[in-house]
């Protein structure tokens, strides 16, 4: 069965046009990023509405557009749990994180964590965590790039896909190097608007095919899926056995708690002028993403109904090909070309945001505050960030080539587990626990990060199954694909133990200052 769809020439033309237009915009809006404040946070110049759209653009990744639609198309109801988890996670940001982090920090998460701790070891831990989480998140995006390219451009061999993943990575580096945060923000705003409009139009087209009768859509989806009516009930992906159920609980914990620890999301709270706009950003983001994630349910079941699970799985990219195949089915070559541009834009915008965050963390936390002890010369911080962006981009390209073919929603679930394990406990303890100290911070961050990394290394993600990164070997001693159910509690417990057994009683004066600043925005 041929899996080529549409016109590769049209698809690459639409994508190239998007890149050209957005690069021009990036170059024009960011002509004055002379200082670190401009390069890392756009000078805090964006309002809540614009920043909320940018947050949506930063968060709605290849996992949302390709992975979730594919998971629903193949597994049904259980695939929609990704949408629910990603959306509910923002309530944690709204209620506990956004306003306090905006008031306390300046550029990075390390600013918040080191405010009342010994700065050098805590900033080193924060930078390490940021780099690891950003790398795993970028794996998903670059794997998604391989899928889209293979399907839409007719590149089916591994070497060809590796070349195109490299091209995508190079374009992403251009966004970061040329645009900084200001330019990247505008790319994310444009991408979010196009993405939501695209899925909304696809939803209307799908419902129109079935006379706007959702029951008829679900019946057709079940009839054209190998699992039949089981895709309409819970348990299609996670309910087969006890291990599967535990994996679902672990994934749910990671998704709901992970967003509050994602460094590229936390960094975006600094691009607004005050905490009120930070909270407003989250509200705008939640509204935008609610529309998108509700649409994924129709898109996923629409792909099952109109394309069929067998054809999706037979296509290059497997589950990740559901949305592009559906676009071709309902709108022909033109809609597929639009979806190609949206998919590429999604990957580019998210990876650009991640690269900017990772490079900012290294330049600000490690170079400026550890190596130079806060006395870096003006302009050097930005130059170091640009060099770091090139290194991080190169690592993302290599990792994306290795992870090509994995379901991108699943890979992002891993990144969320890392974020919740390494960052959430230390952020909450720092903001709300007076006794918390440097030892607790280091125990919590490194303990959560190392336990999560170790469990992933000995899980079916890496070896022991046909979908593993290394399927030919088997050292999968940990049975769960997502380690959050173990590593997240480990982080909280180690942060507590490290604090209690340390002789450091914490600095009550600095805690009082941090409390006043986090709640009011006043710098005492």
Short mmCIF file of C-alpha atoms in Angstrom, two decimals:
data_model
loop_
_atom_site.label_atom_id
_atom_site.label_comp_id
_atom_site.label_asym_id
_atom_site.label_seq_id
_atom_site.Cartn_x
_atom_site.Cartn_y
_atom_site.Cartn_z
CA UNK A 1 0.00 0.00 0.00
CA UNK A 2 1.43 3.38 -0.96
CA UNK A 3 1.50 5.85 1.87
CA UNK A 4 2.57 8.90 -0.13
CA UNK A 5 -0.03 11.64 0.07
CA UNK A 6 -0.40 15.00 -1.62
CA UNK A 7 2.29 16.87 -3.48
CA UNK A 8 5.74 16.99 -1.87
CA UNK A 9 6.51 20.11 -3.94
CA UNK A 10 3.44 21.94 -2.60
CA UNK A 11 4.12 20.80 0.97
CA UNK A 12 7.72 21.99 0.99
CA UNK A 13 6.70 25.23 -0.75
CA UNK A 14 4.13 26.06 1.94
CA UNK A 15 6.62 25.23 4.68
CA UNK A 16 9.39 27.29 3.04
CA UNK A 17 7.00 30.23 2.71
CA UNK A 18 6.15 30.02 6.40
CA UNK A 19 9.84 29.92 7.36
CA UNK A 20 10.67 32.86 5.09
CA UNK A 21 7.83 35.04 6.40
CA UNK A 22 8.50 34.27 10.06
CA UNK A 23 12.26 34.80 9.72
CA UNK A 24 11.60 38.23 8.22
CA UNK A 25 9.27 39.02 11.12
CA UNK A 26 11.82 37.75 13.64
CA UNK A 27 14.60 39.85 12.13
CA UNK A 28 12.45 43.00 12.11
CA UNK A 29 10.98 42.80 15.61
CA UNK A 30 14.28 41.97 17.28
CA UNK A 31 16.70 44.52 15.89
CA UNK A 32 17.39 45.97 19.33
CA UNK A 33 18.12 42.92 21.52
CA UNK A 34 21.42 44.36 22.78
CA UNK A 35 20.97 43.39 26.43
CA UNK A 36 20.41 40.08 28.18
CA UNK A 37 17.01 41.34 29.37
CA UNK A 38 15.91 41.90 25.77
CA UNK A 39 17.36 38.64 24.46
CA UNK A 40 16.06 36.36 27.25
CA UNK A 41 12.73 37.96 28.23
CA UNK A 42 11.95 40.50 25.46
CA UNK A 43 12.25 43.22 28.10
CA UNK A 44 8.99 42.06 29.72
CA UNK A 45 7.16 43.92 26.97
CA UNK A 46 4.33 41.49 26.13
CA UNK A 47 0.84 41.78 27.60
CA UNK A 48 -1.17 38.90 29.02
CA UNK A 49 -3.15 38.21 25.84
CA UNK A 50 -0.14 38.01 23.52
CA UNK A 51 1.92 36.11 26.04
CA UNK A 52 -0.98 33.69 26.60
CA UNK A 53 -1.04 32.91 22.87
CA UNK A 54 2.74 32.50 22.96
CA UNK A 55 2.41 30.16 25.95
CA UNK A 56 -0.04 28.12 23.90
CA UNK A 57 2.40 28.12 20.99
CA UNK A 58 5.20 27.04 23.31
CA UNK A 59 3.13 24.28 24.91
CA UNK A 60 1.12 22.91 21.96
CA UNK A 61 3.89 20.79 20.58
CA UNK A 62 4.19 18.00 18.05
CA UNK A 63 2.83 15.76 20.81
CA UNK A 64 -0.41 17.71 20.84
CA UNK A 65 -0.87 17.98 17.10
CA UNK A 66 0.49 14.63 15.91
CA UNK A 67 0.80 12.32 18.91
CA UNK A 68 -2.58 12.86 20.58
CA UNK A 69 -4.55 12.69 17.33
CA UNK A 70 -2.75 9.45 16.49
CA UNK A 71 -3.29 7.98 19.96
CA UNK A 72 -7.03 8.68 19.77
CA UNK A 73 -7.26 7.36 16.21
CA UNK A 74 -5.63 4.05 17.17
CA UNK A 75 -6.54 3.56 20.83
CA UNK A 76 -9.68 5.66 21.18
CA UNK A 77 -10.79 7.06 24.51
CA UNK A 78 -7.50 6.43 26.32
CA UNK A 79 -5.64 8.61 23.82
CA UNK A 80 -7.81 11.56 24.87
CA UNK A 81 -6.39 11.23 28.39
CA UNK A 82 -3.26 12.96 27.09
CA UNK A 83 -5.40 15.99 26.18
CA UNK A 84 -7.06 16.01 29.60
CA UNK A 85 -3.73 15.71 31.41
CA UNK A 86 -2.03 18.47 29.42
CA UNK A 87 -4.97 20.83 30.00
CA UNK A 88 -5.59 20.14 33.69
CA UNK A 89 -1.88 20.69 34.34
CA UNK A 90 -2.36 24.40 33.73
CA UNK A 91 -4.51 24.75 36.83
CA UNK A 92 -1.38 24.04 38.90
CA UNK A 93 0.41 26.83 37.06
CA UNK A 94 -2.52 29.21 37.49
CA UNK A 95 -3.10 28.60 41.19
CA UNK A 96 0.41 27.95 42.54
CA UNK A 97 3.20 28.95 40.20
CA UNK A 98 2.72 31.73 37.63
CA UNK A 99 2.34 34.82 39.79
CA UNK A 100 4.87 33.81 42.45
CA UNK A 101 7.56 32.81 39.94
CA UNK A 102 7.08 36.05 37.97
CA UNK A 103 7.55 38.15 41.10
CA UNK A 104 10.56 36.25 42.42
CA UNK A 105 12.75 35.59 39.37
CA UNK A 106 14.34 37.56 36.59
CA UNK A 107 15.39 35.30 33.69
CA UNK A 108 15.34 31.64 34.72
CA UNK A 109 14.08 29.11 37.24
CA UNK A 110 17.52 29.28 38.87
CA UNK A 111 16.74 32.85 39.96
CA UNK A 112 13.78 31.61 42.01
CA UNK A 113 15.48 28.59 43.56
CA UNK A 114 18.68 30.44 44.47
CA UNK A 115 16.95 33.49 45.97
CA UNK A 116 17.38 32.35 49.59
CA UNK A 117 19.87 29.48 49.10
CA UNK A 118 23.60 29.22 48.42
CA UNK A 119 23.49 30.43 44.85
CA UNK A 120 26.28 28.55 43.07
CA UNK A 121 25.31 24.90 43.77
CA UNK A 122 21.60 25.62 43.38
CA UNK A 123 22.07 27.44 40.06
CA UNK A 124 24.22 24.54 38.83
CA UNK A 125 21.46 22.08 39.75
CA UNK A 126 18.80 24.25 38.09
CA UNK A 127 20.84 24.53 34.90
CA UNK A 128 21.46 20.76 34.82
CA UNK A 129 17.75 20.09 35.27
CA UNK A 130 16.82 22.60 32.56
CA UNK A 131 19.23 21.11 30.04
CA UNK A 132 18.08 17.52 30.66
CA UNK A 133 14.36 18.35 30.51
CA UNK A 134 14.79 20.51 27.41
CA UNK A 135 16.72 17.73 25.69
CA UNK A 136 14.02 15.11 26.31
CA UNK A 137 11.30 17.52 25.23
CA UNK A 138 13.23 18.31 22.06
CA UNK A 139 13.53 14.59 21.28
CA UNK A 140 9.78 14.47 20.83
CA UNK A 141 9.70 17.48 18.54
CA UNK A 142 12.53 16.27 16.33
CA UNK A 143 11.00 12.78 16.14
CA UNK A 144 7.79 14.49 15.02
CA UNK A 145 9.78 16.33 12.35
CA UNK A 146 10.99 12.99 10.99
CA UNK A 147 7.44 11.68 10.82
CA UNK A 148 5.99 14.69 9.05
CA UNK A 149 8.84 14.88 6.59
CA UNK A 150 8.64 11.20 5.74
CA UNK A 151 4.93 11.34 5.08
CA UNK A 152 4.57 14.72 3.41
CA UNK A 153 7.76 14.93 1.40
CA UNK A 154 8.01 11.30 0.36
CA UNK A 155 11.31 10.71 2.21
CA UNK A 156 11.09 7.15 3.52
CA UNK A 157 14.63 5.96 4.15
CA UNK A 158 16.34 6.63 7.47
CA UNK A 159 19.21 8.60 5.94
CA UNK A 160 16.84 10.95 4.12
CA UNK A 161 14.79 11.55 7.26
CA UNK A 162 18.00 12.24 9.21
CA UNK A 163 18.99 14.88 6.65
CA UNK A 164 15.63 16.62 6.91
CA UNK A 165 15.66 16.49 10.73
CA UNK A 166 19.05 18.21 10.50
CA UNK A 167 17.59 20.90 8.23
CA UNK A 168 14.72 21.49 10.67
CA UNK A 169 17.21 21.77 13.53
CA UNK A 170 19.31 24.32 11.64
CA UNK A 171 16.25 26.47 10.87
CA UNK A 172 15.26 26.30 14.54
CA UNK A 173 18.73 27.56 15.54
CA UNK A 174 18.31 30.48 13.15
CA UNK A 175 15.13 31.55 14.97
CA UNK A 176 16.96 31.57 18.30
CA UNK A 177 20.16 33.20 17.07
CA UNK A 178 18.42 35.92 15.07
CA UNK A 179 15.30 36.48 17.12
CA UNK A 180 15.95 35.92 20.81
CA UNK A 181 12.87 35.85 23.02
CA UNK A 182 11.09 38.70 21.22
CA UNK A 183 11.31 37.07 17.80
CA UNK A 184 10.60 33.58 19.16
CA UNK A 185 7.50 34.90 20.94
CA UNK A 186 6.06 36.29 17.71
CA UNK A 187 6.73 32.98 15.93
CA UNK A 188 4.84 31.20 18.71
CA UNK A 189 1.93 33.65 18.56
CA UNK A 190 1.58 33.16 14.81
CA UNK A 191 1.97 29.40 15.12
CA UNK A 192 -0.66 29.16 17.92
CA UNK A 193 -3.21 31.13 15.92
CA UNK A 194 -2.66 29.05 12.77
CA UNK A 195 -2.69 25.76 14.70
CA UNK A 196 -5.96 26.45 16.52
CA UNK A 197 -7.59 27.73 13.33
CA UNK A 198 -6.40 24.63 11.45
CA UNK A 199 -7.77 22.10 13.95
CA UNK A 200 -11.02 24.09 14.24
CA UNK A 201 -11.51 23.96 10.45
CA UNK A 202 -10.66 20.25 10.39
CA UNK A 203 -13.21 19.67 13.16
CA UNK A 204 -15.93 21.47 11.21
CA UNK A 205 -15.06 19.54 8.02
CA UNK A 206 -15.15 16.21 9.87
CA UNK A 207 -18.45 16.90 11.57
CA UNK A 208 -19.87 18.11 8.24
CA UNK A 209 -18.99 14.74 6.69
CA UNK A 210 -21.31 13.10 9.24
CA UNK A 211 -24.10 15.66 9.18
CA UNK A 212 -22.85 17.16 12.49
CA UNK A 213 -23.94 13.93 14.17
CA UNK A 214 -21.27 12.91 16.70
CA UNK A 215 -22.89 9.49 17.21
CA UNK A 216 -22.53 8.75 13.50
CA UNK A 217 -18.86 9.80 13.67
CA UNK A 218 -18.16 7.48 16.62
CA UNK A 219 -19.93 4.56 14.94
CA UNK A 220 -17.86 5.03 11.78
CA UNK A 221 -14.66 5.32 13.86
CA UNK A 222 -15.40 2.02 15.61
CA UNK A 223 -16.29 0.31 12.34
CA UNK A 224 -13.00 1.36 10.70
CA UNK A 225 -10.73 0.53 13.65
CA UNK A 226 -9.09 -2.82 14.37
CA UNK A 227 -10.23 -2.61 18.01
CA UNK A 228 -13.85 -2.05 17.05
CA UNK A 229 -16.16 -0.57 19.67
CA UNK A 230 -13.48 -0.91 22.36
CA UNK A 231 -12.09 2.46 21.20
CA UNK A 232 -15.21 4.09 22.65
CA UNK A 233 -14.52 2.75 26.15
CA UNK A 234 -11.68 3.24 28.66
CA UNK A 235 -8.95 0.62 28.65
CA UNK A 236 -7.91 0.55 25.00
CA UNK A 237 -4.37 1.65 25.84
CA UNK A 238 -3.97 1.40 29.60
CA UNK A 239 -6.47 -1.09 31.00
CA UNK A 240 -5.24 -4.50 29.85
CA UNK A 241 -3.44 -5.50 33.07
CA UNK A 242 -2.14 -4.16 36.38
CA UNK A 243 1.12 -2.93 34.87
CA UNK A 244 -0.83 -1.04 32.23
CA UNK A 245 -3.05 0.54 34.89
CA UNK A 246 -0.01 1.59 36.93
CA UNK A 247 1.51 3.06 33.80
CA UNK A 248 -1.62 5.16 33.32
CA UNK A 249 -1.48 6.47 36.90
CA UNK A 250 2.20 7.27 36.45
CA UNK A 251 1.54 9.08 33.17
CA UNK A 252 -1.37 11.03 34.70
CA UNK A 253 0.83 12.21 37.59
CA UNK A 254 3.55 13.28 35.17
CA UNK A 255 1.18 15.17 32.87
CA UNK A 256 -0.75 16.99 35.60
CA UNK A 257 2.28 17.95 37.70
CA UNK A 258 4.91 18.30 34.98
CA UNK A 259 3.76 21.51 33.29
CA UNK A 260 4.48 23.50 36.45
CA UNK A 261 8.11 22.41 36.28
CA UNK A 262 8.80 22.89 32.57
CA UNK A 263 11.63 25.44 32.27
CA UNK A 264 10.48 26.91 28.94
CA UNK A 265 7.00 27.51 30.38
CA UNK A 266 8.39 29.08 33.57
CA UNK A 267 10.69 31.35 31.56
CA UNK A 268 7.76 32.74 29.61
CA UNK A 269 6.30 34.27 32.79
CA UNK A 270 9.20 36.78 32.67
CA UNK A 271 8.18 38.21 29.28
CA UNK A 272 5.28 40.14 30.88
CA UNK A 273 5.66 43.34 32.94
CA UNK A 274 4.02 42.15 36.17
CA UNK A 275 2.33 39.28 38.00
CA UNK A 276 -1.17 40.34 36.95
CA UNK A 277 -0.20 39.88 33.31
CA UNK A 278 1.44 36.55 34.18
CA UNK A 279 -1.83 35.27 35.62
CA UNK A 280 -3.73 36.69 32.66
CA UNK A 281 -1.30 34.88 30.34
CA UNK A 282 -2.22 31.55 31.92
CA UNK A 283 -5.95 32.28 31.61
CA UNK A 284 -5.53 33.11 27.91
CA UNK A 285 -3.43 30.00 27.42
CA UNK A 286 -6.02 27.78 29.12
CA UNK A 287 -8.81 29.21 26.95
CA UNK A 288 -6.85 28.73 23.73
CA UNK A 289 -5.75 25.22 24.61
CA UNK A 290 -9.26 24.17 25.71
CA UNK A 291 -10.48 24.83 22.16
CA UNK A 292 -7.53 22.92 20.73
CA UNK A 293 -7.71 19.86 22.99
CA UNK A 294 -11.47 19.48 22.55
CA UNK A 295 -10.85 19.52 18.81
CA UNK A 296 -8.30 16.70 19.10
CA UNK A 297 -11.11 14.35 20.14
CA UNK A 298 -12.96 14.97 16.87
CA UNK A 299 -9.75 14.91 14.81
CA UNK A 300 -8.63 11.61 16.36
CA UNK A 301 -11.93 9.81 15.93
CA UNK A 302 -12.29 11.43 12.50
CA UNK A 303 -8.96 9.90 11.45
CA UNK A 304 -10.16 6.50 12.61
CA UNK A 305 -13.45 6.90 10.75
CA UNK A 306 -12.19 8.35 7.47
CA UNK A 307 -8.66 6.93 7.21
CA UNK A 308 -8.79 3.77 9.33
CA UNK A 309 -6.40 2.39 11.90
CA UNK A 310 -4.78 -0.09 9.51
CA UNK A 311 -3.83 2.59 6.98
CA UNK A 312 -2.53 4.88 9.74
CA UNK A 313 -0.30 2.19 11.22
CA UNK A 314 0.93 1.19 7.76
CA UNK A 315 2.00 4.76 6.95
CA UNK A 316 5.52 5.98 7.57
CA UNK A 317 5.44 7.45 11.08
CA UNK A 318 2.68 5.16 12.31
CA UNK A 319 0.35 6.80 14.82
CA UNK A 320 1.90 10.23 14.23
CA UNK A 321 0.64 10.22 10.63
CA UNK A 322 -3.07 10.27 11.58
CA UNK A 323 -3.61 14.04 11.35
CA UNK A 324 -1.81 14.53 7.99
CA UNK A 325 -3.59 11.53 6.44
CA UNK A 326 -6.93 12.88 7.69
CA UNK A 327 -6.19 16.32 6.23
CA UNK A 328 -5.55 14.76 2.83
CA UNK A 329 -8.74 12.70 3.11
CA UNK A 330 -11.05 15.64 3.85
CA UNK A 331 -9.34 18.52 2.05
CA UNK A 332 -7.03 17.03 -0.56
CA UNK A 333 -3.59 18.34 -1.43
CA UNK A 334 -4.30 21.95 -0.41
CA UNK A 335 -5.37 21.15 3.17
CA UNK A 336 -2.51 18.70 3.48
CA UNK A 337 -0.10 21.45 2.45
CA UNK A 338 -1.55 23.70 5.16
CA UNK A 339 -1.28 20.93 7.74
CA UNK A 340 2.32 20.37 6.63
CA UNK A 341 3.13 24.00 7.33
CA UNK A 342 1.32 23.90 10.68
CA UNK A 343 3.11 20.73 11.75
CA UNK A 344 6.50 22.13 10.81
CA UNK A 345 5.69 25.45 12.45
CA UNK A 346 4.66 23.62 15.61
CA UNK A 347 7.94 21.75 15.77
CA UNK A 348 10.08 24.79 14.94
CA UNK A 349 8.40 27.12 17.42
CA UNK A 350 8.51 24.70 20.33
CA UNK A 351 12.10 23.61 19.74
CA UNK A 352 13.15 27.24 19.35
CA UNK A 353 11.58 28.04 22.73
CA UNK A 354 13.28 25.05 24.35
CA UNK A 355 16.65 25.92 22.84
CA UNK A 356 16.35 29.52 24.02
CA UNK A 357 15.50 28.34 27.53
CA UNK A 358 18.38 25.88 27.72
CA UNK A 359 20.89 28.39 26.38
CA UNK A 360 19.60 31.14 28.70
CA UNK A 361 19.91 28.85 31.71
CA UNK A 362 23.51 27.95 30.89
CA UNK A 363 24.52 31.51 30.06
CA UNK A 364 22.77 33.16 33.02
CA UNK A 365 23.00 30.52 35.75
CA UNK A 366 26.28 28.80 34.92
CA UNK A 367 28.44 31.26 32.96
CA UNK A 368 27.37 34.58 34.50
CA UNK A 369 26.60 33.57 38.08
CA UNK A 370 28.91 30.58 38.66
CA UNK A 371 31.94 31.11 36.43
CA UNK A 372 31.89 34.92 36.51
CA UNK A 373 30.24 35.25 39.96
CA UNK A 374 27.71 37.77 38.67
CA UNK A 375 30.36 40.02 37.09
CA UNK A 376 30.08 39.03 33.42
CA UNK A 377 30.82 41.83 30.95
CA UNK A 378 27.81 43.36 29.13
CA UNK A 379 26.98 41.39 26.02
CA UNK A 380 29.00 38.29 26.88
CA UNK A 381 25.99 36.57 28.43
CA UNK A 382 24.09 36.85 25.15
CA UNK A 383 27.09 35.61 23.15
CA UNK A 384 27.45 32.58 25.42
CA UNK A 385 23.72 31.91 25.07
CA UNK A 386 24.03 31.89 21.29
CA UNK A 387 26.95 29.48 21.35
CA UNK A 388 25.04 27.26 23.76
CA UNK A 389 22.04 27.33 21.42
CA UNK A 390 24.19 25.88 18.63
CA UNK A 391 25.45 23.07 20.90
CA UNK A 392 21.96 22.29 22.23
CA UNK A 393 20.56 22.34 18.70
CA UNK A 394 23.19 19.86 17.58
CA UNK A 395 22.35 17.52 20.45
CA UNK A 396 18.64 17.81 19.61
CA UNK A 397 19.31 16.84 16.01
CA UNK A 398 21.27 13.72 17.03
CA UNK A 399 18.65 12.74 19.63
CA UNK A 400 15.81 13.31 17.16
CA UNK A 401 17.44 10.99 14.64
CA UNK A 402 17.74 8.25 17.31
CA UNK A 403 14.14 8.73 18.52
CA UNK A 404 12.62 8.94 15.05
CA UNK A 405 9.48 6.77 14.85
CA UNK A 406 8.46 6.95 18.53
CA UNK A 407 4.99 8.32 19.39
CA UNK A 408 5.69 11.96 20.18
CA UNK A 409 2.95 12.27 22.82
CA UNK A 410 4.59 9.43 24.71
CA UNK A 411 8.04 11.09 24.49
CA UNK A 412 6.63 14.36 25.82
CA UNK A 413 5.10 12.42 28.70
CA UNK A 414 8.65 11.44 29.64
CA UNK A 415 9.77 15.08 29.57
CA UNK A 416 6.87 15.96 31.88
CA UNK A 417 7.99 13.22 34.28
CA UNK A 418 11.47 14.74 34.38
CA UNK A 419 10.04 18.22 34.98
CA UNK A 420 7.75 17.09 37.81
CA UNK A 421 10.49 14.96 39.38
CA UNK A 422 13.32 17.49 39.30
CA UNK A 423 11.66 20.90 39.58
CA UNK A 424 8.18 20.86 41.10
CA UNK A 425 9.09 19.78 44.62
CA UNK A 426 11.92 22.31 44.93
CA UNK A 427 9.80 25.15 43.53
CA UNK A 428 6.93 24.48 45.93
CA UNK A 429 9.22 23.96 48.92
CA UNK A 430 11.14 27.16 48.10
CA UNK A 431 7.99 29.23 47.80
CA UNK A 432 6.00 27.85 50.74
CA UNK A 433 8.31 26.16 53.30
CA UNK A 434 10.30 28.45 55.60
CA UNK A 435 12.62 25.66 56.83
CA UNK A 436 13.65 24.58 53.29
CA UNK A 437 17.37 25.00 52.64
CA UNK A 438 20.16 24.42 50.13
CA UNK A 439 20.67 20.76 51.03
CA UNK A 440 16.97 20.05 50.53
CA UNK A 441 17.06 21.80 47.17
CA UNK A 442 20.01 19.74 45.93
CA UNK A 443 18.66 16.46 47.30
CA UNK A 444 15.24 17.08 45.74
CA UNK A 445 16.48 18.20 42.31
CA UNK A 446 19.29 15.73 41.79
CA UNK A 447 17.40 12.90 43.50
CA UNK A 448 14.33 13.37 41.31
CA UNK A 449 16.38 13.85 38.16
CA UNK A 450 18.69 10.87 38.70
CA UNK A 451 15.89 8.51 39.80
CA UNK A 452 13.82 9.47 36.75
CA UNK A 453 16.76 9.06 34.39
CA UNK A 454 17.76 5.71 35.92
CA UNK A 455 14.23 4.31 35.73
CA UNK A 456 13.85 5.39 32.09
CA UNK A 457 17.19 3.73 31.25
CA UNK A 458 15.98 0.35 32.57
CA UNK A 459 12.43 0.67 31.23
CA UNK A 460 10.77 -0.55 27.99
CA UNK A 461 11.39 2.94 26.57
CA UNK A 462 15.04 2.10 25.95
CA UNK A 463 15.04 -1.68 25.47
CA UNK A 464 13.02 -4.86 25.59
CA UNK A 465 10.14 -4.17 23.20
CA UNK A 466 9.63 -3.63 19.46
CA UNK A 467 8.94 0.08 20.03
CA UNK A 468 12.04 0.67 22.19
CA UNK A 469 14.87 2.95 21.12
CA UNK A 470 17.15 -0.14 21.15
CA UNK A 471 14.76 -3.03 20.37
CA UNK A 472 17.52 -5.61 19.82
CA UNK A 473 18.59 -5.70 23.49
CA UNK A 474 16.66 -6.20 26.71
CA UNK A 475 17.62 -4.71 30.08
CA UNK A 476 14.14 -3.41 30.96
CA UNK A 477 14.00 -4.28 34.66
CA UNK A 478 11.51 -1.48 35.46
CA UNK A 479 8.17 -2.42 33.87
CA UNK A 480 6.56 1.03 33.51
CA UNK A 481 7.09 3.26 30.50
CA UNK A 482 6.64 6.43 32.54
CA UNK A 483 8.54 6.65 35.86
CA UNK A 484 6.55 9.51 37.41
CA UNK A 485 4.74 7.37 39.99
CA UNK A 486 8.12 6.60 41.60
CA UNK A 487 10.40 9.53 40.76
CA UNK A 488 7.98 12.35 41.70
CA UNK A 489 7.44 11.12 45.30
CA UNK A 490 11.18 10.38 45.54
CA UNK A 491 11.90 14.04 44.77
CA UNK A 492 9.50 15.34 47.44
CA UNK A 493 10.75 12.83 50.03
CA UNK A 494 14.44 13.52 49.36
CA UNK A 495 13.87 17.27 49.44
CA UNK A 496 12.21 16.87 52.86
CA UNK A 497 14.90 14.52 54.23
CA UNK A 498 17.75 16.66 52.91
CA UNK A 499 16.28 19.68 54.66
CA UNK A 500 15.61 17.96 57.98
CA UNK A 501 19.02 16.30 58.40
CA UNK A 502 20.97 19.40 57.41
CA UNK A 503 22.34 21.70 60.07
CA UNK A 504 21.39 24.64 57.90
CA UNK A 505 18.19 26.04 59.43
CA UNK A 506 17.52 28.33 56.48
CA UNK A 507 17.63 32.11 56.37
CA UNK A 508 14.39 33.40 57.93
CA UNK A 509 15.09 36.97 56.82
CA UNK A 510 15.56 35.90 53.19
CA UNK A 511 12.44 33.75 53.40
CA UNK A 512 10.45 36.75 54.64
CA UNK A 513 11.84 38.85 51.78
CA UNK A 514 10.97 36.14 49.26
CA UNK A 515 7.47 35.78 50.68
CA UNK A 516 6.81 39.52 50.42
CA UNK A 517 8.27 39.69 46.94
CA UNK A 518 6.46 36.60 45.63
CA UNK A 519 3.07 37.77 46.92
CA UNK A 520 3.31 41.47 46.10
CA UNK A 521 6.00 41.92 43.46
CA UNK A 522 7.75 44.43 45.74
CA UNK A 523 11.51 44.02 46.03
CA UNK A 524 12.27 44.72 49.70
#
